[in-house]
Coordinates of C-alpha atoms in Angstrom, one line a residue:
M28 CA 0.0 0.0 0.0
K29 CA 1.2 3.5 -0.8
I30 CA 1.0 5.8 2.3
L31 CA 1.5 9.5 1.9
I32 CA 2.6 11.3 5.0
L33 CA 2.2 15.1 4.9
S34 CA 5.0 16.5 7.1
R35 CA 7.3 19.4 7.0
R36 CA 10.4 17.3 7.4
G37 CA 11.3 13.6 7.2
T38 CA 13.7 14.0 10.1
L39 CA 11.0 14.8 12.6
Y40 CA 10.6 12.1 15.3
S41 CA 7.0 11.1 14.3
T42 CA 7.8 11.1 10.6
R43 CA 10.9 9.0 11.0
R44 CA 8.9 6.5 13.2
F45 CA 6.0 6.4 10.7
T46 CA 8.4 5.7 7.8
K47 CA 10.1 2.9 9.7
A48 CA 6.8 1.3 10.8
S49 CA 5.5 1.5 7.2
L50 CA 8.5 -0.2 5.7
Q51 CA 8.5 -2.9 8.4
L52 CA 4.9 -3.6 7.5
G53 CA 5.8 -3.9 3.9
H54 CA 4.2 -0.7 2.7
H55 CA 5.5 2.0 0.4
V56 CA 5.8 5.4 2.1
M57 CA 6.1 8.9 0.7
V58 CA 6.9 11.9 2.8
L59 CA 5.8 15.3 1.4
D60 CA 6.1 18.8 2.7
P61 CA 2.7 20.5 2.1
L62 CA 4.6 23.7 1.2
R63 CA 6.1 22.0 -1.8
C64 CA 2.6 21.2 -3.2
V65 CA 1.1 23.3 -5.9
V66 CA -2.7 23.1 -5.5
V67 CA -4.6 23.3 -8.8
V68 CA -8.4 23.9 -8.5
A69 CA -10.5 23.4 -11.6
K70 CA -14.1 22.7 -12.4
D71 CA -13.5 19.3 -14.0
A72 CA -10.2 18.1 -12.7
G73 CA -8.3 19.5 -9.8
A74 CA -4.8 18.3 -9.1
I75 CA -1.7 18.6 -6.9
Y76 CA 1.7 19.1 -8.4
V77 CA 5.1 18.6 -6.8
K78 CA 7.6 20.8 -8.6
D79 CA 6.6 20.2 -12.2
K80 CA 5.0 16.8 -11.9
P81 CA 1.6 15.6 -10.8
L82 CA 1.6 14.0 -7.4
E83 CA 2.0 10.2 -7.5
T84 CA -1.4 9.0 -6.3
P85 CA -1.3 7.3 -2.9
D86 CA -3.8 4.8 -1.4
V87 CA -4.2 6.8 1.8
V88 CA -3.0 10.1 3.4
L89 CA -1.8 10.6 6.9
P90 CA -1.7 14.4 7.6
R91 CA 0.7 15.9 10.1
I92 CA -0.2 19.6 9.8
G93 CA 1.8 21.8 12.1
A94 CA 0.4 25.0 13.6
S95 CA 3.0 27.0 11.6
I96 CA 1.5 26.0 8.3
T97 CA -2.2 25.5 9.2
D98 CA -3.7 27.4 6.3
Y99 CA -1.5 26.1 3.5
G100 CA -1.4 22.6 4.9
L101 CA -5.2 22.5 5.2
A102 CA -5.6 23.7 1.6
T103 CA -3.5 20.7 0.6
V104 CA -5.5 18.3 2.7
S105 CA -8.7 19.7 1.3
Q106 CA -7.4 19.2 -2.3
L107 CA -6.5 15.6 -1.6
E108 CA -10.0 15.0 -0.3
L109 CA -11.4 16.7 -3.4
I110 CA -9.7 14.3 -5.7
G111 CA -11.1 11.4 -3.8
L112 CA -8.3 10.2 -1.6
P113 CA -9.0 8.8 1.9
V114 CA -7.5 11.1 4.5
V115 CA -7.2 9.8 8.1
N116 CA -8.1 13.1 9.7
S117 CA -10.2 15.3 7.5
S118 CA -9.5 18.9 6.9
Q119 CA -12.7 20.0 8.7
S120 CA -11.7 18.0 11.7
I121 CA -8.3 19.5 11.8
I122 CA -9.8 23.0 11.5
A123 CA -12.1 22.3 14.3
S124 CA -9.4 21.1 16.6
R125 CA -6.9 23.8 15.7
D126 CA -9.2 26.6 16.7
K127 CA -9.2 26.4 20.5
L128 CA -12.5 28.2 21.0
R129 CA -14.3 26.2 18.3
C130 CA -12.8 23.0 19.7
L131 CA -14.2 23.7 23.2
Q132 CA -17.6 24.8 21.7
I133 CA -17.9 21.5 19.9
L134 CA -16.9 19.5 22.9
A135 CA -19.3 21.3 25.2
M136 CA -22.2 20.9 22.7
N137 CA -21.5 17.2 22.7
G138 CA -21.6 16.9 26.5
V139 CA -17.8 16.7 27.0
A140 CA -16.6 18.4 30.2
V141 CA -14.2 21.3 29.6
P142 CA -12.7 24.1 31.8
R143 CA -14.8 27.2 32.1
T144 CA -13.5 29.4 29.3
I145 CA -14.3 33.0 28.2
M146 CA -13.6 34.9 25.0
C147 CA -14.1 38.7 25.2
R148 CA -12.9 42.0 23.6
D149 CA -13.9 44.5 26.3
A150 CA -11.7 45.0 29.3
R151 CA -14.5 47.0 31.0
N152 CA -16.1 43.7 31.9
L153 CA -13.0 42.4 33.5
D154 CA -14.4 42.0 37.0
Q155 CA -17.4 40.1 35.7
I156 CA -15.1 37.9 33.6
L157 CA -12.8 37.1 36.5
G158 CA -15.9 36.2 38.6
L159 CA -17.1 33.8 36.0
V160 CA -13.8 31.9 35.9
G161 CA -13.2 31.9 39.7
G162 CA -10.8 34.8 39.9
T163 CA -7.1 34.9 39.4
P164 CA -4.8 33.3 38.6
V165 CA -6.2 32.5 35.1
I166 CA -4.8 30.9 32.0
V167 CA -4.7 33.0 28.9
K168 CA -4.4 31.2 25.5
L169 CA -4.1 32.4 22.0
I170 CA -6.9 30.8 19.9
Q171 CA -4.3 29.1 17.7
G172 CA -1.1 27.6 19.2
A173 CA 0.7 24.3 19.9
Q174 CA 3.2 22.7 22.2
G175 CA 2.5 25.3 24.9
V176 CA 3.2 28.3 22.7
G177 CA 0.8 31.1 23.3
V178 CA -0.3 29.9 26.7
M179 CA 0.3 32.3 29.5
M180 CA -0.7 32.9 33.1
A181 CA -2.0 36.1 34.7
D182 CA -1.8 36.0 38.5
S183 CA -3.6 39.3 39.2
R184 CA -6.2 41.6 37.7
G185 CA -3.6 44.1 36.7
S186 CA -1.4 41.6 34.9
L187 CA -4.4 40.2 33.1
E188 CA -5.5 43.7 32.0
G189 CA -2.0 44.4 30.7
L190 CA -1.7 41.1 28.9
L191 CA -5.0 41.5 27.2
D192 CA -4.2 45.0 26.1
T193 CA -0.9 43.9 24.5
V194 CA -2.5 40.9 22.7
W195 CA -5.5 42.8 21.5
N196 CA -3.3 45.6 20.1
L197 CA -1.4 43.0 18.2
G198 CA -4.7 42.0 16.6
R199 CA -4.8 38.6 18.3
E200 CA -7.8 36.9 20.0
V201 CA -7.3 35.1 23.3
L202 CA -9.3 32.8 25.6
I203 CA -9.4 33.3 29.4
Q204 CA -9.6 30.0 31.2
E205 CA -10.1 28.9 34.7
Y206 CA -7.0 27.8 36.5
V207 CA -7.2 24.5 38.3
P208 CA -4.7 24.7 41.2
E209 CA -5.2 21.1 42.2
S210 CA -3.7 19.9 38.9
K211 CA -0.3 21.2 40.2
G212 CA 1.2 21.6 36.8
E213 CA 0.2 18.1 35.6
D214 CA -2.1 16.8 33.0
L215 CA -2.9 13.6 31.1
R216 CA -2.2 13.1 27.4
V217 CA -4.5 10.3 26.1
L218 CA -3.8 9.0 22.6
V219 CA -6.9 7.9 20.7
V220 CA -6.7 5.9 17.5
G221 CA -9.7 4.6 15.7
G222 CA -12.0 5.2 18.7
E223 CA -9.7 3.3 21.1
V224 CA -7.2 4.5 23.7
I225 CA -3.8 3.1 22.9
G226 CA -1.8 4.9 25.6
V227 CA -1.9 7.4 28.5
I228 CA 0.9 9.4 30.0
R229 CA 0.9 11.9 32.9
R230 CA 2.8 15.1 31.9
I231 CA 4.5 16.9 34.7
A232 CA 5.8 20.4 34.4
R233 CA 9.4 21.2 35.2
A234 CA 10.1 23.3 38.3
G235 CA 8.9 26.9 38.0
E236 CA 6.7 26.1 34.9
F237 CA 2.9 25.6 34.8
R238 CA 2.8 24.2 31.3
S239 CA 3.3 20.5 31.2
N240 CA 4.2 20.1 27.5
I241 CA 7.1 17.8 26.8
H242 CA 8.5 20.5 24.5
K243 CA 8.7 22.8 27.5
G244 CA 10.8 20.4 29.5
G245 CA 7.9 18.5 31.0
E246 CA 8.4 14.9 32.3
A247 CA 6.2 12.0 31.0
K248 CA 5.2 9.0 33.0
A249 CA 3.0 6.0 31.9
V250 CA -0.1 5.8 34.0
D251 CA -3.3 3.8 34.2
V252 CA -6.5 5.8 34.4
P253 CA -10.2 5.0 35.3
Q254 CA -12.4 3.9 32.4
S255 CA -14.3 7.2 32.7
Y256 CA -11.2 9.1 31.7
R257 CA -10.8 6.8 28.6
D258 CA -14.4 7.3 27.7
L259 CA -14.0 11.0 28.0
A260 CA -11.0 11.0 25.6
V261 CA -12.8 8.8 23.1
A262 CA -15.9 11.1 23.3
A263 CA -13.7 14.1 22.7
A264 CA -12.1 12.6 19.6
R265 CA -15.5 11.4 18.3
A266 CA -17.1 14.9 18.8
L267 CA -14.4 16.4 16.6
A268 CA -14.6 13.5 14.1
L269 CA -10.9 12.8 14.6
N270 CA -9.7 9.3 13.9
I271 CA -6.3 10.1 15.5
A272 CA -6.2 12.5 18.4
G273 CA -4.1 13.5 21.4
V274 CA -6.6 14.5 24.1
D275 CA -5.3 16.6 26.9
I276 CA -7.2 16.1 30.2
I277 CA -6.8 18.0 33.4
E278 CA -8.0 16.6 36.7
S279 CA -10.1 18.9 38.9
K280 CA -12.1 18.6 42.0
S281 CA -15.2 18.4 39.9
G282 CA -13.8 15.6 37.7
P283 CA -11.7 15.3 34.6
K284 CA -12.0 18.0 31.9
V285 CA -10.7 18.1 28.3
M286 CA -8.4 21.1 27.8
E287 CA -7.4 20.6 24.2
V288 CA -7.5 18.1 21.4
N289 CA -4.5 17.7 19.0
S290 CA -5.1 16.4 15.5
S291 CA -1.4 15.8 14.9
P292 CA -0.3 14.6 18.3
G293 CA 3.4 14.0 19.0
F294 CA 4.1 10.6 20.6
E295 CA 7.8 10.6 21.4
G296 CA 7.1 11.0 25.1
L297 CA 4.4 8.3 25.1
E298 CA 6.6 5.8 23.3
R299 CA 9.5 6.3 25.7
A300 CA 7.3 6.3 28.8
T301 CA 5.2 3.2 27.8
G302 CA 7.6 1.3 25.6
Q303 CA 4.8 0.9 23.1
D304 CA 5.3 1.0 19.3
V305 CA 2.8 3.8 18.8
A306 CA 3.9 4.5 15.3
R307 CA 3.2 1.0 14.2
K308 CA -0.3 1.0 15.7
I309 CA -1.1 4.3 13.9
I310 CA 0.2 2.9 10.6
E311 CA -1.8 -0.3 11.1
Y312 CA -4.9 1.8 11.6
T313 CA -4.2 4.0 8.6
V314 CA -4.0 0.9 6.4
Q315 CA -7.3 -0.5 7.8
Y316 CA -8.9 2.9 7.2
A317 CA -7.7 2.9 3.5
E318 CA -9.0 -0.7 3.1
K319 CA -12.4 0.2 4.5
A320 CA -12.6 3.3 2.3
K321 CA -11.8 1.1 -0.8
E322 CA -14.6 -1.3 0.2
R323 CA -17.1 1.6 0.6
K324 CA -16.1 2.9 -2.8
K325 CA -16.7 -0.5 -4.5
A326 CA -20.1 -0.8 -2.8
A327 CA -21.2 2.6 -3.9

């Protein structure tokens, strides 16, 4: 089977692991930087070119669209869908997960517990806003961001006001989110593949840091969690129609809540902490997804 991996670089950990797993399973793998794609939209026959040649048609597409190339990457994914290729995570699902507010809205509409979150554009309502999220400290997040980038903490009303003023003057939108002190700089990353949880790690922030992301120096430990946590993660992935998802859960006094859902989750920390071959499981699912798509096409 020909597997196309959309990735900025073949040297990235996840891309290298996917390539190795694909070859071990006897599949042909192509790694393509979305920025090298020329998207041709036409009434009768759209296409994608790489340099001056049409893209070699794969059997299935595994998108790994980073936050830095969201718009162009999604245009490429949409074009691949348009020409009839099975894509493991659809462009619409990636869009929904990448926008933090839209993601939380979809989760809440589907009954998934999320932290109390506010979007606003008027600092005159700041006292009311702080009352709604339980007062300071609060977490402030850019609507788009990844790996802890664009996530800040405001520990007083004054610092929040200054932070909002700066961000709004830069033309950016932010979310104000309740801070859960009992989490103590820890959260859970649950990897969901094909509606099943294949691994869970507890991410622990380094000293002096409230963000637990591995890229920010956080530590990862393999853990077992109650079935209710697994069900919550699966429900979050299902609500966003993501076949592969990294679901970030924070534990609060009122129960687990989904903070974010990542459509291109990294899994280096999970593989090292659990010893699982996560890449192989994802490639196996990708192949199954392609086979089912082929069967549906024949039956249509």
